[in-house]
Coordinates of N, CA and C and ligand atoms in Angstrom, one line a residue:
X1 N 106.5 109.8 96.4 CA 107.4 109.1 97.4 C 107.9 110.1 98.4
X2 N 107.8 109.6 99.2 CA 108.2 110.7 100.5 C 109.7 110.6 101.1
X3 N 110.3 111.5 100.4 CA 111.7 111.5 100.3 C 112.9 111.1 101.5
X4 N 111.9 111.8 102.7 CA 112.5 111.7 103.9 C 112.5 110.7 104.9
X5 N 111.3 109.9 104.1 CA 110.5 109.0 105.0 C 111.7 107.5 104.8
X6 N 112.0 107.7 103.0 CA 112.9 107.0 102.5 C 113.8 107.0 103.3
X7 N 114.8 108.0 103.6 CA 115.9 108.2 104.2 C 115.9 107.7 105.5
X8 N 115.1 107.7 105.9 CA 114.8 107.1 107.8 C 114.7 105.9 107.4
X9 N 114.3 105.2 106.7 CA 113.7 104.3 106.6 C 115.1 103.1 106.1
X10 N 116.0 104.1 105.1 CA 117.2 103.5 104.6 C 118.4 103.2 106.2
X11 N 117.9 104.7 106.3 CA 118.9 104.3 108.0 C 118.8 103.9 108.8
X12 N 117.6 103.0 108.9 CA 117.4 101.8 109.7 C 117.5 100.5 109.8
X13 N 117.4 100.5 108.2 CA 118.1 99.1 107.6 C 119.7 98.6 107.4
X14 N 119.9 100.1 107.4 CA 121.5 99.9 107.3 C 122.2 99.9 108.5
X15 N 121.3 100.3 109.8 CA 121.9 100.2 111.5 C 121.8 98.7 111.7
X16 N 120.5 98.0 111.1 CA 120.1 96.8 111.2 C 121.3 95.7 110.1
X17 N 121.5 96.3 109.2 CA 123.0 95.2 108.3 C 123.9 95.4 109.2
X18 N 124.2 96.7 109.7 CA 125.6 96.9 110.7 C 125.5 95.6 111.9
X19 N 124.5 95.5 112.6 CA 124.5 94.9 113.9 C 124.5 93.8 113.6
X20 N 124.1 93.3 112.3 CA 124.1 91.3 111.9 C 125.2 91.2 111.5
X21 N 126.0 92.3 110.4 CA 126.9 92.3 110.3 C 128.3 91.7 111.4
X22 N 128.3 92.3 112.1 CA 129.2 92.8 113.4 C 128.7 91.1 113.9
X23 N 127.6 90.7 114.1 CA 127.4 89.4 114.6 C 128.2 88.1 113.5
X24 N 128.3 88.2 112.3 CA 128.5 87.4 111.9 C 130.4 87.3 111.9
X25 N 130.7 88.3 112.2 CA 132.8 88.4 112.2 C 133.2 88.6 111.0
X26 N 132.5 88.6 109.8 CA 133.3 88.8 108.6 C 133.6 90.3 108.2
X27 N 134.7 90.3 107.6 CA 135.3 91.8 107.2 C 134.7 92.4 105.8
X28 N 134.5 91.5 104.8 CA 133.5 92.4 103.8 C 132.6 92.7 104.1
X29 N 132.4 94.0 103.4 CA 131.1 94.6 103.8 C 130.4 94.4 103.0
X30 N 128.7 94.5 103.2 CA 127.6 94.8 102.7 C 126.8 95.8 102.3
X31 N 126.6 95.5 100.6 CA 126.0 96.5 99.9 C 124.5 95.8 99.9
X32 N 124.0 97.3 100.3 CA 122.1 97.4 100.0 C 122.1 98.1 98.7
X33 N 120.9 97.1 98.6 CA 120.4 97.0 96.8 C 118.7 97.7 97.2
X34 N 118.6 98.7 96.8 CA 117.3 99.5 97.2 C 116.6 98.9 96.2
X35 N 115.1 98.1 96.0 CA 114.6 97.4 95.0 C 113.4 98.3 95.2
X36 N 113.1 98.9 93.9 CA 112.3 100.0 93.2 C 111.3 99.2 92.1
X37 N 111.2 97.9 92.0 CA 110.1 97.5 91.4 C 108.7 97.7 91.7
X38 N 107.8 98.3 90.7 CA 106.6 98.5 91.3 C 106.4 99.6 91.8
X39 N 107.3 100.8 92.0 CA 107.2 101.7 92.6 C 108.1 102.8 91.4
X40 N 107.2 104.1 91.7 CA 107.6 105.4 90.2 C 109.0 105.5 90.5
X41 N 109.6 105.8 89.7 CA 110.8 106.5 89.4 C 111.3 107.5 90.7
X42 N 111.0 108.0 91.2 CA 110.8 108.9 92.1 C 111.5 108.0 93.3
X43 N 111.1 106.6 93.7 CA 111.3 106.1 94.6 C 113.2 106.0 94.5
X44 N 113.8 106.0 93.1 CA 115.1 105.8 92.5 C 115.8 107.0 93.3
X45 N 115.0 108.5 92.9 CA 115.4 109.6 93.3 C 115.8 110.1 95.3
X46 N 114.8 109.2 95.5 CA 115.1 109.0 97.2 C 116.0 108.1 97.4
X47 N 116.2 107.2 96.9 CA 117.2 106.2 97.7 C 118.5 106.7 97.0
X48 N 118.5 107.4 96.3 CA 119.6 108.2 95.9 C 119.9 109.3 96.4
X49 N 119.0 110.2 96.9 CA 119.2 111.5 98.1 C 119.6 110.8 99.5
X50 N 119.0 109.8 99.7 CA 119.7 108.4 100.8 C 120.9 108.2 100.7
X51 N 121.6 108.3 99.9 CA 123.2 107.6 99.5 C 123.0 105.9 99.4
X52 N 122.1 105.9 98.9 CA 122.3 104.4 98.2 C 122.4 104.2 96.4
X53 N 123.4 103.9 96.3 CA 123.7 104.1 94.8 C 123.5 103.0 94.1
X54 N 122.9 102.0 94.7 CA 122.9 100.5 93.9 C 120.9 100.1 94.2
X55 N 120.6 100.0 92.9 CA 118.6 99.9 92.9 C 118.9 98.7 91.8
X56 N 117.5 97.6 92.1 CA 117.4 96.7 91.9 C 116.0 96.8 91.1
X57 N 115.5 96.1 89.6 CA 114.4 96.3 89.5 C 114.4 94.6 88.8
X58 N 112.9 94.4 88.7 CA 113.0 92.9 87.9 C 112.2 92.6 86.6
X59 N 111.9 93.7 86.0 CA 111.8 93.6 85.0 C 112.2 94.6 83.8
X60 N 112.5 93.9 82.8 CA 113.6 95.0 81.7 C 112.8 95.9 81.2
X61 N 111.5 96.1 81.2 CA 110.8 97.5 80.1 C 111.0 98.5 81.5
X62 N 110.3 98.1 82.9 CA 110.4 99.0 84.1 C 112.0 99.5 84.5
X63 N 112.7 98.1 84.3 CA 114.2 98.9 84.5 C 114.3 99.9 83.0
X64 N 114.2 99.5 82.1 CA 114.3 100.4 80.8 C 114.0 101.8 80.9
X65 N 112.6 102.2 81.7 CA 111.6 103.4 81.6 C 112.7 104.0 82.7
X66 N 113.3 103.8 84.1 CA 114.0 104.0 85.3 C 115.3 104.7 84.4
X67 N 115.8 103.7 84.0 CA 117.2 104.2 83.5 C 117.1 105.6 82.6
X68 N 116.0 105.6 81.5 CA 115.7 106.5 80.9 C 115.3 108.3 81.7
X69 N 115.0 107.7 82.6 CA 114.7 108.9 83.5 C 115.8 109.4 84.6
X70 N 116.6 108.3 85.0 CA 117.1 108.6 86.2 C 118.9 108.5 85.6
X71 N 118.8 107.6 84.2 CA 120.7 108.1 83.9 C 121.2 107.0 84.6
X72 N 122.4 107.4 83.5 CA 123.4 105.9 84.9 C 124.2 106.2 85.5
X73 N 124.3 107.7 85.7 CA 125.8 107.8 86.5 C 125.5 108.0 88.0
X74 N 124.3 108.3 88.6 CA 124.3 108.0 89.9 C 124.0 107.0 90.5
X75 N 123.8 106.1 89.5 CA 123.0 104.5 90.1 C 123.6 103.1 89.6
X76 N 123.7 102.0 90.2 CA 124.5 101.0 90.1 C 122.8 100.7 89.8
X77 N 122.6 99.8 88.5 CA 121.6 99.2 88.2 C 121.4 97.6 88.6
X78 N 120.5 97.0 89.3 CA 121.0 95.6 89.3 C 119.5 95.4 88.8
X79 N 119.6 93.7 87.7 CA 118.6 93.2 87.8 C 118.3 92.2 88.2
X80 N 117.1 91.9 88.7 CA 117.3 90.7 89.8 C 116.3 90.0 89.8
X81 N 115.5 89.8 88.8 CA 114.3 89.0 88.3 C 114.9 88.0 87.4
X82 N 114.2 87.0 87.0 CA 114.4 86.2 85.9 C 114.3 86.8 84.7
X83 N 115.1 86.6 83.7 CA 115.3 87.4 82.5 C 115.2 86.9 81.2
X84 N 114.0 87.0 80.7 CA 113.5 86.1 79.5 C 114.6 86.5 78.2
X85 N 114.5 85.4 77.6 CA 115.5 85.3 76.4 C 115.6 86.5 75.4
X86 N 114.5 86.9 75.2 CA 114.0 87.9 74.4 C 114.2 89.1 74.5
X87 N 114.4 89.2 75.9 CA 115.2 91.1 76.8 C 116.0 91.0 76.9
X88 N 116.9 89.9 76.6 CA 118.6 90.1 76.8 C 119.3 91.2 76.1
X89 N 118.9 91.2 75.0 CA 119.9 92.5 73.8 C 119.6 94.0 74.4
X90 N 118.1 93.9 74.9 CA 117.7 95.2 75.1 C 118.1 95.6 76.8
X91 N 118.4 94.4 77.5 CA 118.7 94.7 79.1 C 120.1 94.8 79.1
X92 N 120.8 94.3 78.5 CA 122.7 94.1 78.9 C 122.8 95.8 78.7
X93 N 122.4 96.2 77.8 CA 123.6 97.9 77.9 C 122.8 98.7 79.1
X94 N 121.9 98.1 79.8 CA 120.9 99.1 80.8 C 122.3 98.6 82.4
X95 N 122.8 97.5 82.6 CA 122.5 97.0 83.9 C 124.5 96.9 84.4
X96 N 124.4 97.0 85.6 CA 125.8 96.6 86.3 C 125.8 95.5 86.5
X97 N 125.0 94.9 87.0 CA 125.1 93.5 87.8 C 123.4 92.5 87.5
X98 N 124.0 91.4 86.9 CA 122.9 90.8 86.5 C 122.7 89.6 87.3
X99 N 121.6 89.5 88.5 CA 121.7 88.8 89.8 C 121.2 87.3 89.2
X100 N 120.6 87.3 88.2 CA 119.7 86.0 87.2 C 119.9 85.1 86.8
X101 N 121.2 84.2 86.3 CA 121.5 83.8 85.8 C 121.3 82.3 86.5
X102 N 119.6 81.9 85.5 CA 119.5 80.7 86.1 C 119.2 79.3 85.4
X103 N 119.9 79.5 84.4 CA 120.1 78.2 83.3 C 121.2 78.5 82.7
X104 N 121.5 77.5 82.2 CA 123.4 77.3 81.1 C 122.4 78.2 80.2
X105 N 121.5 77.8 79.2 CA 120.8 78.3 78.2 C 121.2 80.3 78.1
X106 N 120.7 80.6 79.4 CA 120.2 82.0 79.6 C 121.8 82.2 79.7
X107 N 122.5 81.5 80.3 CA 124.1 82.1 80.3 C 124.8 82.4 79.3
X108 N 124.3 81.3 78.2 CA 125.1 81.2 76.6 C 124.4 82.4 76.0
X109 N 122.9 82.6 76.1 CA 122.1 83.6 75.1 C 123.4 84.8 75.9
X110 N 123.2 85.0 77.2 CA 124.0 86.1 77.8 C 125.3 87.0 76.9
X111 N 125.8 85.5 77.2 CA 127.3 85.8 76.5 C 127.8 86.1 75.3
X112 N 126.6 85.6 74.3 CA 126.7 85.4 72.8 C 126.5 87.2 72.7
X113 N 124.8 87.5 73.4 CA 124.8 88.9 72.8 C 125.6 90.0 73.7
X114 N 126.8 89.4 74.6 CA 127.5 90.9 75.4 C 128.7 90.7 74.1
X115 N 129.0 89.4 73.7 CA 130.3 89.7 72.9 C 129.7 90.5 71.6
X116 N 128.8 90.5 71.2 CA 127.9 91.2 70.1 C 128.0 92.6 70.1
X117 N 127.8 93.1 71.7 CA 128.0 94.4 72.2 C 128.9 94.7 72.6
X118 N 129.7 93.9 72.6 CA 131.2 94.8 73.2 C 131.3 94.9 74.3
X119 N 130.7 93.6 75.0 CA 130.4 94.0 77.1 C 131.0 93.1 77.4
X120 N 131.2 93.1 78.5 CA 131.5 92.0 79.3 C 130.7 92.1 80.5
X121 N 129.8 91.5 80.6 CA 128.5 91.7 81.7 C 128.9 90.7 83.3
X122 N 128.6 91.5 84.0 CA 128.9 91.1 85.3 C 127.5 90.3 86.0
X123 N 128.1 89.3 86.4 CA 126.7 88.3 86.7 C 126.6 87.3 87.4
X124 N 125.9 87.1 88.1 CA 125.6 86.4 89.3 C 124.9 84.9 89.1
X125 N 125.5 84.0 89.5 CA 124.7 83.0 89.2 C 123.5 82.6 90.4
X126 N 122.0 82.3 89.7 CA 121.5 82.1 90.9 C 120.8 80.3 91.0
X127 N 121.2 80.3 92.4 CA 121.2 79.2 93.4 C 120.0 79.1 93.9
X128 N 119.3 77.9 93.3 CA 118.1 77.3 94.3 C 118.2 76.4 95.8
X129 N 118.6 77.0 96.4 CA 119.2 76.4 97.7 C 118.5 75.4 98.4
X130 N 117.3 75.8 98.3 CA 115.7 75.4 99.2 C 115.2 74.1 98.2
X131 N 115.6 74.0 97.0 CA 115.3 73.1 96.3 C 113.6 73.1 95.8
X132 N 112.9 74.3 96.3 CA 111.2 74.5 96.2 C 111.4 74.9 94.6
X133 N 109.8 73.8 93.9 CA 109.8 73.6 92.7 C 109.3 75.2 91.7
X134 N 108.8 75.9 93.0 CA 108.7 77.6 92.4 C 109.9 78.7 92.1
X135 N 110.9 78.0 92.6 CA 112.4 79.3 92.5 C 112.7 78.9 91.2
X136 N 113.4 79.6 90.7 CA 114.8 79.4 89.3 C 115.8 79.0 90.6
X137 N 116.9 79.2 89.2 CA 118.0 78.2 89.6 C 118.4 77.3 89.8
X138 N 119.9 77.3 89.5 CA 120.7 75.7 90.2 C 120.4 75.3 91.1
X139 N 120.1 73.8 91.6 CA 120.0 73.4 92.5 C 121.7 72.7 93.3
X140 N 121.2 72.7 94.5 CA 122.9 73.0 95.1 C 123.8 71.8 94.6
X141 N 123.5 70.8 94.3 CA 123.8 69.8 93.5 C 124.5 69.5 92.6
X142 N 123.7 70.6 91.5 CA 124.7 70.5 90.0 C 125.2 72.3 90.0
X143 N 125.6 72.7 91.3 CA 125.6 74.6 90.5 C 127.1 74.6 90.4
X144 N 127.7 73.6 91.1 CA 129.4 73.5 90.6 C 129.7 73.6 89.6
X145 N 129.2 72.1 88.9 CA 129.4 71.9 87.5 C 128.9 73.1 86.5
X146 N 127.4 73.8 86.4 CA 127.2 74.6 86.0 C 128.3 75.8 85.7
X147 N 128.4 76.2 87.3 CA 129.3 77.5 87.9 C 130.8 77.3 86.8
X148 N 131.2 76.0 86.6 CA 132.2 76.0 85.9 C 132.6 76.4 84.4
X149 N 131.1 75.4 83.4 CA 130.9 75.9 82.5 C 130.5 77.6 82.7
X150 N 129.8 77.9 83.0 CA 129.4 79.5 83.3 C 130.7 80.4 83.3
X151 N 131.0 79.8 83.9 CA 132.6 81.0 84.3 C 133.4 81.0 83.1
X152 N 133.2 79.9 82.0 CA 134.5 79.8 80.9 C 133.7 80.7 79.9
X153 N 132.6 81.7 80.1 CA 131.4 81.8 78.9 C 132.5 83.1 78.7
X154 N 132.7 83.9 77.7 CA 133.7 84.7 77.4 C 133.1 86.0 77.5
X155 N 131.8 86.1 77.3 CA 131.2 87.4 77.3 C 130.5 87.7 79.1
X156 N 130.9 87.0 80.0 CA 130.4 87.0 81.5 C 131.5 87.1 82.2
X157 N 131.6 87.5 83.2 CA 132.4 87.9 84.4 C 131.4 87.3 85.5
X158 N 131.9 86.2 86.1 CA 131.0 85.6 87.3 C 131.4 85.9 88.0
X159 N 131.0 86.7 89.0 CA 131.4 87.2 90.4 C 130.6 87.0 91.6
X160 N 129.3 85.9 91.2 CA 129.2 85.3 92.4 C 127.6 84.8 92.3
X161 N 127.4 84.5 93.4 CA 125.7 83.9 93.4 C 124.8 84.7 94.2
X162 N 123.8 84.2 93.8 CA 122.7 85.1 94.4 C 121.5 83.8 94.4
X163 N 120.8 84.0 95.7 CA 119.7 83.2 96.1 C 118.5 83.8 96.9
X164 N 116.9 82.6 96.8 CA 116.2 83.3 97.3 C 115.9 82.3 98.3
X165 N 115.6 82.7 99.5 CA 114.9 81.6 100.7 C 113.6 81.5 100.2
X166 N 112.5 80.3 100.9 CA 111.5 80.4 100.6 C 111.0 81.1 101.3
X167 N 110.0 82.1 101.3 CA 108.9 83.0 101.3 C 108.9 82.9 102.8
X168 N 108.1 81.7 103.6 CA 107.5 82.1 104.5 C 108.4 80.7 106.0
X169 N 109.7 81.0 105.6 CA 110.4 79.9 105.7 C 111.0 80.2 107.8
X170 N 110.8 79.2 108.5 CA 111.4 79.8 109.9 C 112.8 80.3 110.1
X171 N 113.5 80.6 111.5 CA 114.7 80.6 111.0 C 115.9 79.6 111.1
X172 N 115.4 78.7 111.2 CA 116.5 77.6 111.0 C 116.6 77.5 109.8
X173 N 115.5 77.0 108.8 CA 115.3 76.6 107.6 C 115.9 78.1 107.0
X174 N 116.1 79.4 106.8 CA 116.6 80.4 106.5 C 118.3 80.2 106.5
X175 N 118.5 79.7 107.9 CA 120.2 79.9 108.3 C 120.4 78.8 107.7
X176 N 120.0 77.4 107.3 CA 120.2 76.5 106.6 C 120.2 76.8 104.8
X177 N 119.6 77.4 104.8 CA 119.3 77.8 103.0 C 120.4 78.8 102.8
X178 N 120.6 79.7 103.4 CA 121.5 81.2 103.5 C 123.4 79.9 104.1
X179 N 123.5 79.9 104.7 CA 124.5 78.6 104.9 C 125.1 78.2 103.9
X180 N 124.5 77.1 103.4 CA 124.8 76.6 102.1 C 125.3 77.1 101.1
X181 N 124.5 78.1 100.8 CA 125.0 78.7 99.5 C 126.3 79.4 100.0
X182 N 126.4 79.9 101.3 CA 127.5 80.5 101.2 C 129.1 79.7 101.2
X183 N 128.5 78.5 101.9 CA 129.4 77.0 101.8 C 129.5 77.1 100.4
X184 N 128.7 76.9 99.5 CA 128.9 76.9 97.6 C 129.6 77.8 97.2
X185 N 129.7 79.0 97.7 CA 130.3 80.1 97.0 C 131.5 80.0 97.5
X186 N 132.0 80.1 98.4 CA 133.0 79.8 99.2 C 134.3 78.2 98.2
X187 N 133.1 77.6 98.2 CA 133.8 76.2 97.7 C 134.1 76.2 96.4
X188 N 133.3 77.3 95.4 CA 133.1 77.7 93.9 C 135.1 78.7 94.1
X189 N 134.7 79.4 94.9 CA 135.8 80.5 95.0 C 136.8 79.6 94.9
X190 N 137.1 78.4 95.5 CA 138.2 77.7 95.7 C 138.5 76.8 94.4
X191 N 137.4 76.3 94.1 CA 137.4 75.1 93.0 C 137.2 75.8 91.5
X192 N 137.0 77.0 91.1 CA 136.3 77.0 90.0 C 137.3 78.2 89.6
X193 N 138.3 77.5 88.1 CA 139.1 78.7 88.2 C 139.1 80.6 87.7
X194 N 137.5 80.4 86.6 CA 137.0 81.8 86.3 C 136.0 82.6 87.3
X195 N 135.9 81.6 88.3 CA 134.8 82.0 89.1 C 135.6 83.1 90.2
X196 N 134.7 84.2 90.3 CA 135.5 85.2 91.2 C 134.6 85.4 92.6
X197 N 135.1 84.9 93.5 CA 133.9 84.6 94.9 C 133.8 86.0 95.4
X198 N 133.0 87.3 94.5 CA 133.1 88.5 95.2 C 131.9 89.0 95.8
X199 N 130.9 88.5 95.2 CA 129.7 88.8 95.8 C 128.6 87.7 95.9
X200 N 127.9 87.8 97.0 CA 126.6 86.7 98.0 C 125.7 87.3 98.0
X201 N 124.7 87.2 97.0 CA 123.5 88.5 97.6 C 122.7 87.9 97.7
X202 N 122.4 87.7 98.9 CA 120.9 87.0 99.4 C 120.8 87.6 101.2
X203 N 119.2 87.9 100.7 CA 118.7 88.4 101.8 C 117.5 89.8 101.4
X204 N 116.9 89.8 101.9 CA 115.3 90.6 101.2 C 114.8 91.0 102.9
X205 N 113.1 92.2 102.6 CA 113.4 92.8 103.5 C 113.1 92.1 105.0
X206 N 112.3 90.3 104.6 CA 111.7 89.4 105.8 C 112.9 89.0 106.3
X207 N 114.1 89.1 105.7 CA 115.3 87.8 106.0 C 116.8 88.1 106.1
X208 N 116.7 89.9 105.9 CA 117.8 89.8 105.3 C 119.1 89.9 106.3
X209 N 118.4 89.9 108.0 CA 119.5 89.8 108.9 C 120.1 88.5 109.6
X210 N 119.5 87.3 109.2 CA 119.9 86.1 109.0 C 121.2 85.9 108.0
X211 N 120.5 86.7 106.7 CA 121.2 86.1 105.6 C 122.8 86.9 105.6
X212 N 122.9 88.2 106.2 CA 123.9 88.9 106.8 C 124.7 88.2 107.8
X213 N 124.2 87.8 108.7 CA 124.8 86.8 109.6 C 125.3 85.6 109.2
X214 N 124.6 84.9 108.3 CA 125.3 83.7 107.4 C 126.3 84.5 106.5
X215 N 126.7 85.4 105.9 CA 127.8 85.9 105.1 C 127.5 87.2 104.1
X216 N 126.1 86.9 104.1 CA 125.7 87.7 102.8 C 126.5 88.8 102.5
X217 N 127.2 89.3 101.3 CA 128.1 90.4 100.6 C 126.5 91.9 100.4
X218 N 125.2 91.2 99.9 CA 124.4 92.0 99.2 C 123.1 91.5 99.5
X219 N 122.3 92.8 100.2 CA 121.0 92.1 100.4 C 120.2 93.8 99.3
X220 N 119.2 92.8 99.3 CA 117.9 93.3 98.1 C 116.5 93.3 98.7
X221 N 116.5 94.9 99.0 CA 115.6 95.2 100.2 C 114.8 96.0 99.6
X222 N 113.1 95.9 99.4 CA 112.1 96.5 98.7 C 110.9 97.6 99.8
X223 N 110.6 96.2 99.7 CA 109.2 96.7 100.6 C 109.6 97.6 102.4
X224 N 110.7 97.0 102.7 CA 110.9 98.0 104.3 C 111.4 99.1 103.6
X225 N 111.8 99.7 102.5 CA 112.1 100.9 102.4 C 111.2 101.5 101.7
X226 N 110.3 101.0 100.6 CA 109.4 101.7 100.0 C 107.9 101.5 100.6
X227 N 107.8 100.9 101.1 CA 106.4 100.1 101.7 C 105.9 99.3 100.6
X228 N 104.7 99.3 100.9 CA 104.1 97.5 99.7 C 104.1 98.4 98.3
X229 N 103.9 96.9 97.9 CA 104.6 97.6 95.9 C 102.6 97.4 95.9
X230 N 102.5 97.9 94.6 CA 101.1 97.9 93.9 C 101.2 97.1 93.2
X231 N 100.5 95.9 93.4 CA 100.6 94.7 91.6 C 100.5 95.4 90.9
Ligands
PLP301 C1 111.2 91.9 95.0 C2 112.5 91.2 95.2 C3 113.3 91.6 96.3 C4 112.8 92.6 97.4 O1 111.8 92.0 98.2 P1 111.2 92.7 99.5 O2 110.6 91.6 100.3 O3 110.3 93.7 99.0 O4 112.4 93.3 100.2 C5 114.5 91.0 96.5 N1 115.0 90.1 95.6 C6 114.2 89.7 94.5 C7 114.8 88.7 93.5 C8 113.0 90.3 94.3 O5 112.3 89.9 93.2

């Protein structure tokens, strides 16, 4: 990984959050989530000579191998894939922020094994905004009611949602999908009393100055900083 290339590459993404930012009027700011899936360890090591201290991976053996090499004290870990039942014991003591949380089911296995461990895991619920039958998540519909039970789970700290646009979506259909959710979270903050309205992370590297301009707290940006991942 070409260390420097990273770094130019970080600081152009982050002049580009600044300017959507500044367009949309809101005072929180926005954290970049450098997403290192698919790409060696090394790519962790640049976005961290970068000053970006928050990496994103989506799956738990690759986040596993990452952590093992790179430590957790200079890196905010997020994961941000769907998270099969079966990696929960072995991903909760790896991660800061668990962006996934896209069934009651997955919330209860959550909670059962962080009170097991002695965690209290910070975790994001995610919202199917777009309603397309290939995403996870709530659809915008029932993620209230969800969001509510979710928030009473004892072993989670919900601090907010996280959604994905569809893939190849224009930009109306984007500011409509990115919108919404932020209307949800917004309306969750107000209505739901364990729910903590701190973080919006939606936005990737096709969309994510839309999704900044609709509110986004946290965009999860891969491929413009590392270039294409290798299946
Ligand atoms: C891979 C991935 C990203 C980053 O996508 P890019 O288009 O490479 O920026 C963001 N969020 C999730 C959930 C992902 O799986």
């Amino acid at each position: 990984m070409d260390a420097s290339g990273v770094a130019e590459r970080v600081a152009s993404v982050r002049e580009r959050v600044d300017r959507a930012w500044r367009h949309s009027g809101r005072s929180h700011p926005v954290t970049l989530v450098a997403v290192t899936k698919n790409h060696p360890p090394d790519a962790v090591e640049a976005a961290v000579a970068a000053g970006v201290h928050d990496v994103g991976e989506n799956r738990v053996p690759e986040l596993a191998d990452k952590v093992a090499q790179v430590g957790r004290s200079a890196v905010r870990w997020h994961l941000i894939g769907h998270l099969q039942r079966n990696k929960v014991r072995r991903a909760l003591p790896l991660i800061d922020l668990l962006h996934s949380l896209d069934s009651l089911r997955l919330a209860q296995t959550v909670s059962a094994e962080a009170v097991g461990q002695g965690l209290r895991v910070r975790a994001l619920v995610q919202v199917n905004a777009s309603g397309e039958a290939s995403k996870g998540g709530f659809d915008a519909g029932s993620a209230l009611e969800a969001l509510a039970r979710i928030a009473e789970l004892p072993g989670l700290g919900v601090v907010g949602l996280m959604t994905m646009a569809p893939f190849d979506a224009d930009q109306g259909t984007l500011r409509r999908v990115f919108g919404a959710t932020r209307q949800l979270w917004e309306e969750a903050g107000r209505q739901v009393s364990a729910f903590d309205a701190e973080v919006l992370s939606m936005g990737m590297s096709g969309d994510f100055e839309i999704a900044v301009e609709e509110g986004s707290t946290m965009v999860r940006v891969g491929t413009l900083l590392f270039g294409e991942r290798q299946p």
